[in-house]
Amino acid sequence: MTIFEISKEGRIGFQLPDNNIKDFEINLPEHLLRKSLPRLPQVSEVDVVRHYTNLSTKNYSVDVGFYPLGSCTMKYNPKVNEKVASFEEFSMIHPFQPHETVQGALKLMYDLKEMLCEITGMDDMTLIPSAGAHGELTGMLISRAYHLSRGDTKRTKVIVPDSAHGTNPASARMAGFDVIELKSGPDGRVDLNELEKVLDETVAVIMLTNPNTLGLFEKDILKIAQMAHEKGALLYYDGANLNAILGRTRPGDMGFDIVHLNLHKTFSTPHGMGGPGSGPVGVKKHLAKFLPIPEIVKTEDKYTLNYNKPESIGFIRSYFGNFSVMVRAYTYIKTMGKDGLKRVGEMAVLNANYLRVKVSKIMDIAYPGICMHEFVSTCEKLTKETGVKALDIAKRLLDYGIHAPTMYFPLIVHEDFMIEPTETESKDTLDKFAQILEKIFNEARENPELIKGAPYNTPVRRLDDVSASRKPVFKYNFEE
Amino acid sequence: MTIFEISKEGRIGFQLPDNNIKDFEINLPEHLLRKSLPRLPQVSEVDVVRHYTNLSTKNYSVDVGFYPLGSCTMKYNPKVNEKVASFEEFSMIHPFQPHETVQGALKLMYDLKEMLCEITGMDDMTLIPSAGAHGELTGMLISRAYHLSRGDTKRTKVIVPDSAHGTNPASARMAGFDVIELKSGPDGRVDLNELEKVLDETVAVIMLTNPNTLGLFEKDILKIAQMAHEKGALLYYDGANLNAILGRTRPGDMGFDIVHLNLHKTFSTPHGMGGPGSGPVGVKKHLAKFLPIPEIVKTEDKYTLNYNKPESIGFIRSYFGNFSVMVRAYTYIKTMGKDGLKRVGEMAVLNANYLRVKVSKIMDIAYPGICMHEFVSTCEKLTKETGVKALDIAKRLLDYGIHAPTMYFPLIVHEDFMIEPTETESKDTLDKFAQILEKIFNEARENPELIKGAPYNTPVRRLDDVSASRKPVFKYNFEE
Amino acid sequence: MHRYIPHTEEEIKEMLKEIGINSIEDLYMDVPKTIEEYNLENGKDEFSVLKEIKSLSKLNKVFEPEKVFAGAGIYFHYIPTVVETLSNNQNFVTAYTPYQAEVSQGTLQALFEYQTMMCELTGMDVANSSMYDGATALAEAMLMAVRINNKTKILAAGSINPEFLATSKTYCTPQNIEIETVKWTESGTIDLEDLKSKIDDNTSAVVVGYPNFFGIVEDLKQIKEILPDNVVYIVVSEPIALSILEAPGKFGADIVVGEGQSLGITPNYGGPGIGFFTTLAKHVRKMPGRIIGETKDVDGKKGYVMILQTREQHIRRAKATSNICSNHALMALKNAIYMSVIGPEGLRKVARMSYNATHYLAEKLVEKGYNLTFNGPFFNEFVFNAGENYYEKWKTMANEGILGPLPLEKAMPNFKNSALACCTEVNTKESIDELLKHF
Amino acid sequence: MHRYIPHTEEEIKEMLKEIGINSIEDLYMDVPKTIEEYNLENGKDEFSVLKEIKSLSKLNKVFEPEKVFAGAGIYFHYIPTVVETLSNNQNFVTAYTPYQAEVSQGTLQALFEYQTMMCELTGMDVANSSMYDGATALAEAMLMAVRINNKTKILAAGSINPEFLATSKTYCTPQNIEIETVKWTESGTIDLEDLKSKIDDNTSAVVVGYPNFFGIVEDLKQIKEILPDNVVYIVVSEPIALSILEAPGKFGADIVVGEGQSLGITPNYGGPGIGFFTTLAKHVRKMPGRIIGETKDVDGKKGYVMILQTREQHIRRAKATSNICSNHALMALKNAIYMSVIGPEGLRKVARMSYNATHYLAEKLVEKGYNLTFNGPFFNEFVFNAGENYYEKWKTMANEGILGPLPLEKAMPNFKNSALACCTEVNTKESIDELLKHF
């Protein structure tokens, strides 16, 4: 039932204190005065509590179980981070308070930036971008500003591997670039020959993630960096997969010029049903002047904000980014420290490889051999044999109380699962996942229709998203 | 799965800071040193989070739906009360701090006591008892002290109606009294003739609740009070049903000498799976000196605790009672005020009567006519007809996502439900309950086995509590 | 051993064996080891971390909400406790994008209801399930306008929030979209003559504030009347104001966007808030962001799914309407809970009280001889000349516990000694009178 | 209209009609109207209430936990954030007694696990699912002892927490059970000679602390050796201490009770904490309180239910083992979550750190010339002679942010100028050194 159906004319859920001020007449032209109130729900407090409590039970979350969504790094979100973010000294401050009254916030952001620079091997960083894709756009705009600042106006292209996240080409396009899709080599990595073919003086940036979306480390990364730089292009690092290399190597050390991070992946801020995230962008020294406005400046005795950056790409959103997400990431880094972060990387990679070996006994691994923090497997054979698709297996996993891996991505593998266990899962959980997967494969061979009809044990059964888009219903129909 | 089965030797969920103090050798005889550690779980933080989050989803609570458990007053528990109780100024204070440093806590308790005296019409009150039954015991001990103080040693009996809560006789017994069960009249109320028969100079107390457990108001209450007092007995009020008379009349006005309250019923503090509650006990002036230790005293410039009460019944527990429950009740009373509390009483009674009429079309009402905050219905006819018992119907209600009413109580009605909707439920909810009840009765007539097999849609199906008590398993078996 | 990482040494050994390698080191054969360790501290227990950050947090000053007279896009409002309690439910907080709809009905239904509420407020057909903030919502609205009519000039009222405008410029420039600002009149509303004169064949959209950055309510009807048919009409609005202002949809707006922080979200030092984005059904395929739609499951039971995903980056890649992927869903939930609790009458009362408080403050300032900069109708913010050295006075007030009207000079250099005052329902007569003592 | 009460005027009318009456007044025909209205304020919105109570709360002083050296039954310990987060889950908080087991498995399993953990700590067979506090748990233990052997004299060490003893007296007196106290020796342990001399044919039980109120660890073995077989051996213990002290069950205890606040519960000004209550299987039918047991459902699936309810008041009425109905289940949940997070090694570390801190403080006080009152082995509390006017010094320290060792005089008038010092793992060397400056 929707909250609108619970609503009852005249019921209230809220009471306001008196401010002891008389009613002023509203001096607006009649036609600007609202005639009928918006049809918001009219409910009591208990109605609201029950509605949202019951909705919450219809969600799968990291707090209820394994969530091996490849590329999304669904690790455990520590509760102490939530507590810190709720301090009123962080949540109840206005962005335009005098700097003297927000030294704690400014110092936190400054220190976080410094820590993230150390972790990425970059020289400077902005915390403003609100999400990974926002960071990518910021990075592309910085690249654009950089080339233009050198009078280099011919660089209109960005090279993106065909295995890249969809946000990469979209972000490049939003920054006004044309996108060249780079075909992956047979080993799932960048094909240097292919790269050489497309890499010329019109290329502004090469966007990579390393390890890539197949969970494979680009072994030739130093060579790629050299090639890019020789041609005058910048090398961009999509930080979605940073978890894998924590404590071992850094984008800056590999030759990347720009990097974005996803604080809601690597640094364990919760995903919030899709956001808010935070996508800081780090750069090498030569690009620092292009970072967006404002910048946090540390002077001898205090922290301030600098809005006067003539070569900056400018504002990319209001205020300073998603501050309370930063607070959580800061808490996480302080908690983990250099030793803990190293352990994160190691155990994330260990988990992925262990699960890869387990899964390889059930379905094919797209690119066998040691992987990093995730791997891609395919059920193409099963599909040919039984008609059961990756989608069906995904839905059947839901019946067993496990969230499905990322499906049908990257696009270069078919009927695939992209599986990222993260470091916070135990061996027991991975074993259980493999057991269930095997059970489902057996079910699929014995009774494919069973799997095609899944899920059965979920709050709703398989939903029709085709007609949902064909005849879209965007909002509740009050006339129902 | 139990938390013990998730446990893994060597796993940790917790880290402690260093206190910078060297290890002292433990100077205890060898035989007092623990040889093997208790087998507590060894789990990571995420294990703990998932375990308890998943357990929480196996509970029915007020926050998910209707909970018409008669006599328990399962009303909505406002969230702001929880927030207030979590203020560290309330949760992080030690009971033996200097009084100067806990003036807020003492004033809160003093004011709460005053407000509760006003609501009950009593002259003084203790907030110390931790639950209703604890309050009853306190009240019985006060009665005992009162009679003894007057040299009246022959009063060994307490009269309790046969419809009373089981705690009443048990509490009287714990205070050393013998219990006389008073048979209810045909109208479900105290039978004055019966009362007269047993009321003599050996009776120390008459314990009543008004409205009584059948939801009926004892119309003859003033007469009963007169009879009690004439014989030198005290009249005790079980506050479980106070919700019904809020804003209308007061136990003190009806002639009661002692009253206990259930802050977790009338005053909306949450029930916490069974507690902690709080059971303040109010008395008329002549009994004040017997109240337990300590008492909160207001002097001109501050609040203090007085432990020097020579005629007091003494300590009934440690410290001052369940302070954080009191904080919630205080917040509730401040929120509701005199107008809100009156509305609570009225709507609680309105809801009960509306539902009574609705239910009367489906099953018999034990004592027809206007009821107060709750009523008792019986399915005896259906049981005779189909073999389906009240228990079966209760279990079937669970399948429809509703908590069952109190069953098989009071003992003087058979195959009964005691239904208390409370004021926080809407007409829609009551209508829905009646609809479902009707549906179940229809199901029972058409297919009694279906109902006898219920529930089907719950985390577990009907549990065997007979053999659970016959061959009890008190704890997890580590050798399993 | 770490409390967030469950592996025991024993398990690590078993896992390495299963993988067929000897050590963790072997997992990294492809990866150059470029660092021994980060130049960071070692990890800490939670109590040490809490203590350290608590002490850091104390370097921030929290003003009593009733003594805050600063707005400019981020507002202090009463937030019922249940908003916090319910939106902190970890089944919402630790879920991700509802890729598996069957186990995400909580998320999906909540967002569908949020969309409905935003449509109600704005009078539009469709809302997406959120953008990052008001600034990026406006920037994306401009890009969308260009997708609708393939023209490349945007005329934006100069009275739009300066950070919104600056962000839009950052987004538009690389795509060769030009933003030209339109003057304002003495009343603080858009200069219709200037607007008329700037509209040409290449004009893709016109953007106005409702209310605008100065708190002034634009006359959406008058503006619409001078717009050519194919110009996209973009309104930047404030959701609380929309409970007393007629819905922009009634005046022919094509896109209504804005910052939704005022609907139950704490100020958070400016983020996260939420960008809301609504439009007409006919434009929906040009719209950025995630949209939730209603559908049915195989048993005919009602359910919700993400719809029209072919607009989005993960399918459409370089041809997507936007690159947005993560959005601000959790904030949309807070908005929805807030609107559920407060209801239509409550929202109007919030607006009415804000209006009254703001006009009381303005009236008193005028009585004291201060001049309001504009004479147009305003909602809960207004600009006035605060006198010489206002910036110093403002800092003095801050020391005394008042966050006074914001000095405008930094954001808008032409407004020397001007201040942008804001009141909401949290400001009382008493707190306003206390503020007035400083004037 | 009230936000907690959903009825609209329209609905009230419909409901009255269905009932067949004309007004609310008609519902009360049986009820005398004795008041027009309470002499209380009218109700308020939540923000006014929050403001008022927040300001009231500020009259309480919160000491930094590391500067608290007061124990006496309520202790400051580190509590992991997850304890709070998980136990605040409203599906636990707003549920009641698991009368309908099939929809209460969360409650039941959590309590079953709690019982298991308490059995592990104490070395006993069975735990109930909670009592109100340590004092009432002890009082009920005495009543239980009398039920076991029908004798009526209890011998209790005089070193038991005075409030526990006083409460027990209140409970026992009406049932004509006599409590006689046993002296302590110079070492602070029970005087075995005195005990021996007081044991007679009517002795139902012997009660000792482990550690006792002075922090001194009794030798449970020695005591057991002098007890006649049919005397019930009751041990009052402290759960944190039990991670380094051998379990009382190993020494033949019949009942082990105590206060469980130290296991993850905030001090709460003394309540709610929780009373734990454990015993041997052979005594279980004499035990008070609710017990959860394991069973199976009709499909053979494991589940949990309340068991042995025939002992309880709602069935047994006047013949019940106790009148207890509401207990402290939510606190048992906090205990269980705490013990789950901290684990066996963590609990021992807490105990060890507490031990070290306490002994460091004692060592330094002795170095400064202060005398410890007892020379027996102590855990995390000890008594010392704090010198003249200690009560004033204690208040001075409080003004300086230290909650010093508790003056014992009030609770135990014989202990003039004595103080009961306590350290736990939250007290650091630095904070102890700061305390020592006052001595």
XYZ file of C-alpha atoms in Angstrom, chain B residues 1-4 13-14 16-29 31-35 37-43 45 48-49 51-53 55-64 67 69 72 74 76-80 82-84 87-98 100-109 115 118-119 130-131 133-134 137 141 144 161-162 164-167 169-171 173-176 179 181 189 217 219 244-250 253 264 270-277 305 307 313-324 330-332 334-347 349-351 353-354 356-358 361 370 372 394-395 398 403-405 407 409 411 423-428 430 455 458-465 467-469 472-476 478 480, chain D residues 1-7 9 11-12 14-16 18-19 21 24-44 46 49-50 52-54 56-63 65 70-74 76 78 80 82 86 89-107 109-110 112-113 115-117 119-121 124-126 132-133 135-136 140 143 161 163-164 166-167 170-171 173-175 210 217-221 242-247 251 266-273 281 284-285 290-299 301-309 313-314 317-318 320 322-331 333 336-337 339-350 352-353 355-357 359-360 363 377 394-395 398 403 406 410 425 427-430 432:
408
model
C 21.614 -20.130 12.987
C 22.829 -19.143 16.446
C 25.626 -16.677 17.020
C 27.635 -19.579 18.436
C 34.805 -7.888 16.719
C 36.331 -5.419 19.064
C 40.454 -1.654 22.935
C 42.642 1.400 23.355
C 45.779 1.131 25.404
C 45.578 2.551 28.927
C 49.368 2.854 29.199
C 49.512 0.801 32.360
C 51.806 -2.141 32.880
C 50.496 -5.619 33.537
C 50.209 -6.372 37.229
C 50.521 -9.948 38.247
C 47.215 -11.316 39.434
C 47.693 -12.112 43.081
C 45.028 -14.743 43.493
C 45.317 -18.348 44.576
C 42.393 -22.248 42.021
C 40.532 -18.928 41.720
C 42.025 -18.184 38.326
C 39.841 -19.030 35.401
C 41.279 -21.892 33.392
C 37.596 -18.737 28.702
C 33.818 -18.632 28.504
C 32.709 -19.792 25.079
C 31.401 -16.408 23.991
C 31.086 -15.889 20.234
C 34.186 -14.995 18.252
C 32.839 -12.946 15.409
C 31.568 -6.665 13.647
C 27.197 -9.232 14.821
C 25.379 -6.638 12.772
C 22.975 -11.629 13.180
C 20.963 -9.148 15.183
C 19.551 -7.370 12.142
C 16.857 -11.581 14.261
C 15.052 -8.246 14.373
C 13.173 -9.096 11.202
C 11.768 -12.180 12.911
C 9.935 -10.039 15.444
C 6.522 -8.498 15.325
C 6.460 -5.070 16.955
C 4.258 -2.029 17.388
C 6.327 -0.364 14.688
C 5.245 -2.865 12.077
C -0.733 -5.235 18.444
C -2.733 -7.380 23.251
C -0.725 -4.560 27.735
C 0.591 -1.603 23.121
C 2.705 3.770 19.678
C 6.013 4.674 21.320
C 7.063 8.133 20.133
C 10.567 8.306 18.747
C 11.327 11.642 20.320
C 13.980 7.605 22.606
C 16.018 10.579 21.507
C 15.610 12.303 24.848
C 20.989 12.361 25.861
C 24.299 11.608 27.511
C 23.302 13.919 30.350
C 20.756 11.232 31.222
C 22.478 8.034 30.125
C 26.038 8.735 31.236
C 25.556 9.769 34.838
C 26.482 7.664 37.825
C 23.907 7.109 40.576
C 26.347 8.229 43.250
C 27.466 11.507 41.700
C 27.244 14.459 44.121
C 24.953 19.129 42.892
C 25.921 17.418 39.642
C 22.596 15.657 39.020
C 20.062 18.393 39.681
C 18.532 17.799 36.255
C 17.899 14.146 36.962
C 16.536 14.796 40.430
C 14.266 17.583 39.238
C 12.992 15.404 36.415
C 12.116 12.634 38.840
C 2.650 15.027 37.629
C -1.902 14.825 39.871
C -2.954 12.251 37.284
C 10.929 -1.433 38.058
C 7.738 -2.944 36.719
C 4.537 -6.410 39.557
C 7.336 -4.731 41.429
C 4.824 -5.844 45.751
C 4.654 -4.090 51.594
C 1.773 -4.499 55.593
C -10.986 -10.779 42.145
C -10.897 -13.948 40.077
C -7.332 -10.167 38.260
C -3.913 -10.260 36.670
C -1.843 -13.162 37.925
C 0.664 -10.755 39.343
C -2.124 -12.760 43.919
C 1.557 -13.486 43.398
C 2.563 -10.068 44.708
C 1.773 -13.728 48.458
C 5.319 -12.394 48.201
C 4.429 -9.784 50.784
C 3.422 -12.589 53.115
C -4.944 -14.561 48.998
C -10.069 -15.022 45.418
C -17.847 -6.878 38.091
C -15.813 -0.052 34.964
C -19.587 1.215 39.001
C -9.144 4.199 30.052
C -9.872 6.875 32.621
C -7.253 9.477 31.753
C -8.661 12.962 32.035
C -11.930 11.747 33.480
C -11.446 10.360 36.947
C -8.629 9.336 39.229
C -10.920 10.226 43.730
C 5.334 1.272 29.786
C 8.388 0.972 24.907
C 7.918 -2.579 26.088
C 11.397 -3.717 25.063
C 10.438 -7.369 24.384
C 9.246 -7.588 27.984
C 11.014 -4.784 29.781
C 12.459 -2.693 31.333
C 9.277 -1.086 32.489
C 17.839 12.241 48.140
C 17.639 7.863 52.905
C 9.528 -0.382 53.916
C 13.195 0.061 52.978
C 15.034 -0.586 49.773
C 13.146 -2.427 47.076
C 15.996 -2.405 44.581
C 19.286 -0.613 43.976
C 19.554 3.072 43.171
C 16.411 4.965 42.108
C 14.573 2.762 39.670
C 14.606 2.696 35.902
C 15.578 6.271 35.339
C 15.733 6.216 31.564
C 8.291 12.506 31.432
C 8.778 13.442 27.790
C 5.485 11.802 26.912
C 5.113 16.966 28.612
C 4.203 16.217 25.005
C 0.611 15.234 25.666
C -0.266 17.652 28.435
C -3.644 17.700 30.128
C -5.486 18.082 26.839
C -3.609 15.294 25.099
C -3.970 12.856 27.971
C -7.693 13.430 28.047
C -7.837 12.741 24.345
C -5.832 9.559 24.900
C -8.437 8.252 27.322
C -11.350 9.164 25.118
C -9.976 7.722 21.917
C -12.318 3.956 24.886
C -13.854 4.946 21.580
C -11.587 2.536 19.719
C -16.117 0.206 21.747
C -16.001 0.566 17.991
C -16.254 -4.346 20.181
C -19.249 -3.641 17.994
C -17.399 -4.803 14.914
C -20.776 -9.470 14.584
C -20.319 -0.278 26.649
C -13.837 0.897 28.517
C -4.604 -16.368 17.208
C -2.051 -18.250 15.136
C -0.267 -14.018 12.589
C -0.449 -9.767 16.378
C -3.010 -11.837 18.233
C -4.902 -10.407 21.193
C -5.649 -15.279 24.804
C -7.303 -14.401 30.009
C -9.496 -17.024 33.359
C -5.855 5.222 21.058
C -3.014 5.269 18.550
C -4.772 2.947 16.111
C -6.892 4.345 13.334
C -10.377 3.333 12.342
C -8.901 1.848 9.173
C -9.705 -1.581 13.334
C 0.544 -20.208 11.160
C 5.749 -16.838 9.841
C 9.502 -17.308 10.342
C 8.734 -20.623 12.041
C 5.485 -22.558 12.109
C 3.641 -23.686 15.215
C 6.154 -24.500 17.896
C 6.036 -27.406 20.255
C 6.084 -25.802 23.665
C 7.997 -30.946 24.891
C 10.077 -27.769 25.190
C 9.076 -27.699 28.851
C 13.928 -28.393 28.473
C 16.956 -27.153 26.547
C 18.154 -24.113 28.469
C 21.144 -23.164 26.425
C 23.053 -23.793 23.253
C 28.328 -26.517 22.081
C 26.190 -30.153 18.671
C -6.087 16.560 16.422
C -2.901 15.066 17.762
C 0.024 13.579 15.878
C -0.021 10.431 18.008
C -3.794 9.930 17.740
C -5.069 9.397 14.220
C -8.780 10.088 14.597
C -13.605 14.362 13.443
C -14.104 9.215 11.714
C -15.154 9.863 15.287
C -18.740 7.355 12.022
C -17.462 5.366 14.952
C -19.979 6.777 17.403
C -21.515 2.370 14.594
C -21.444 2.039 18.370
C -24.265 6.429 20.754
C -17.930 10.506 23.550
C -19.647 11.424 26.783
C -21.977 8.447 26.361
C -19.008 6.091 26.626
C -18.547 7.136 30.207
C -21.988 6.562 31.625
C -20.555 4.231 34.263
C -17.705 6.534 35.151
C -17.977 9.420 37.595
C -16.418 12.583 36.245
C -14.281 13.652 39.170
C -12.053 16.156 37.397
C -12.565 18.794 34.763
C -8.929 18.733 33.788
C -5.580 17.937 35.294
C -3.584 20.666 36.882
C -0.911 20.247 34.224
C 0.240 22.248 31.246
C -1.261 21.698 27.847
C 0.574 19.463 25.397
C 3.411 20.766 23.296
C 8.196 18.074 19.991
C 9.604 19.671 24.551
C 13.087 18.878 23.278
C 12.829 22.286 27.565
C 14.228 18.877 28.450
C 17.578 19.573 26.820
C 16.890 20.469 32.090
C 19.463 17.851 31.128
C 22.199 20.455 31.207
C 21.765 20.613 34.975
C 23.459 17.227 35.022
C 27.202 17.055 34.798
C 28.672 14.379 32.562
C 32.154 13.348 33.604
C 34.494 8.353 31.543
C 33.216 5.484 41.111
C 31.809 1.984 40.887
C 29.806 0.378 43.682
C 27.723 -1.639 41.250
C 27.481 0.729 38.282
C 31.752 2.969 33.123
C 33.704 1.074 26.712
C 30.985 -0.461 21.093
C 27.053 -1.405 17.424
C 21.531 -2.788 17.057
C 16.288 -1.458 16.415
C 12.632 -0.681 16.962
C 11.620 -4.225 16.098
C 13.197 -5.193 19.386
C 12.339 -2.050 21.320
C 8.625 -1.950 20.531
C 7.893 -5.660 20.786
C 6.485 -7.111 23.998
C 6.929 -10.376 25.852
C 7.065 -13.137 23.223
C 3.573 -14.465 23.863
C 3.206 -15.388 20.200
C 6.435 -17.276 19.719
C 6.072 -17.697 15.959
C 6.419 -13.957 15.409
C 8.887 -13.403 18.245
C 11.811 -15.556 17.208
C 14.066 -12.509 17.192
C 13.391 -11.877 20.853
C 16.600 -16.505 20.050
C 18.439 -13.436 21.341
C 18.243 -17.928 24.499
C 21.699 -16.889 23.384
C 21.073 -17.290 28.685
C 23.790 -19.425 27.122
C 26.360 -16.681 27.541
C 25.756 -19.871 31.809
C 29.185 -19.782 30.194
C 30.326 -16.917 32.391
C 25.923 -22.787 35.703
C 23.327 -24.913 33.908
C 20.542 -22.478 33.396
C 15.315 -6.073 37.352
C 18.750 -5.606 38.866
C 19.621 -6.386 44.232
C 16.292 -7.975 43.358
C 14.826 -13.605 44.761
C 13.497 -16.709 48.430
C 26.599 -4.500 48.337
C 21.672 -1.941 48.738
C 21.515 -5.581 47.686
C 18.808 -4.024 52.237
C 16.599 -5.021 49.319
C 12.751 -6.005 52.418
C 11.845 -9.074 50.376
C 11.055 -10.114 56.164
C 7.362 -10.533 55.221
C 8.006 -14.208 54.533
C 32.826 -12.650 44.181
C 37.678 -11.780 45.853
C 36.299 -14.415 48.202
C 37.819 -17.867 48.161
C 34.782 -19.787 46.980
C 36.504 -23.108 47.477
C 34.264 -13.714 35.674
C 36.527 -13.641 32.644
C 39.549 -13.946 34.936
C 37.983 -15.527 38.012
C 37.153 -19.202 37.909
C 33.440 -19.746 37.304
C 33.073 -24.410 43.210
C 25.209 2.781 29.960
C 25.063 3.848 33.634
C 21.605 5.451 33.204
C 21.788 7.023 36.661
C 21.509 3.546 38.057
C 18.738 2.091 35.936
C 17.815 0.233 33.921
C 20.625 -2.193 34.385
C 19.272 -27.663 36.357
C 15.156 -24.936 37.873
C 11.574 -25.503 38.911
C 11.155 -16.253 32.415
C 13.210 -18.963 30.746
C 13.553 -19.465 27.020
C 14.095 -22.947 25.678
C 14.823 -24.526 22.347
C 12.198 -26.561 20.531
C 10.995 -27.420 17.030
C 8.066 -26.342 14.905
C 5.651 -28.699 13.161
C 8.022 -28.894 10.208
C 12.563 -26.492 12.175
C 14.431 -25.244 15.221
C 12.746 -22.501 17.193
C 12.495 -21.005 20.653
C 9.679 -20.630 23.170
C 9.111 -19.633 26.764
C 9.311 -22.756 28.886
C 8.369 -23.944 32.351
C 5.714 -21.271 32.538
C 2.470 -15.866 38.080
C 0.174 -15.720 35.074
C -0.933 -17.024 40.468
C -0.473 -16.988 44.265
C 4.150 -18.784 41.552
C 7.811 -15.045 41.964
C 5.500 -12.241 40.924
C 7.904 -11.068 38.231
C 6.245 -10.420 34.874
C 7.946 -7.593 32.990
C 11.675 -8.167 33.206
C 14.669 -6.433 31.603
C 14.724 -8.245 28.265
C 16.002 -5.311 26.239
C 18.955 -5.054 28.590
C 19.771 -8.056 24.416
C 24.210 -10.382 24.425
C 25.265 -7.959 21.700
C 29.346 -10.154 24.616
C 29.067 -11.070 20.935
C 31.134 -8.101 19.845
C 33.711 -8.255 22.560
C 34.194 -12.008 22.566
C 36.026 -14.090 25.151
C 39.448 -12.531 24.585
C 38.019 -9.032 24.585
C 36.186 -9.607 27.827
C 39.321 -10.919 29.458
C 41.244 -7.934 28.193
C 38.651 -5.574 29.675
C 42.799 -7.363 32.785
C 42.997 -3.673 31.973
C 42.681 -4.957 37.125
C 45.872 -3.212 36.073
C 44.405 0.263 36.365
C 46.217 -1.907 41.062
C 48.207 0.963 39.623
C 50.066 1.095 44.399
C 43.141 -9.785 46.766
C 35.426 14.572 46.745
C 33.086 17.439 45.926
C 33.830 16.860 41.067
C 34.278 11.766 39.894
C 33.068 7.178 46.486
C 26.847 7.172 53.748
C 39.577 -0.215 31.192
C 40.745 4.844 33.054
C 44.173 5.614 31.661
C 47.479 6.148 33.384
C 47.088 9.848 32.624
C 44.793 8.150 37.266
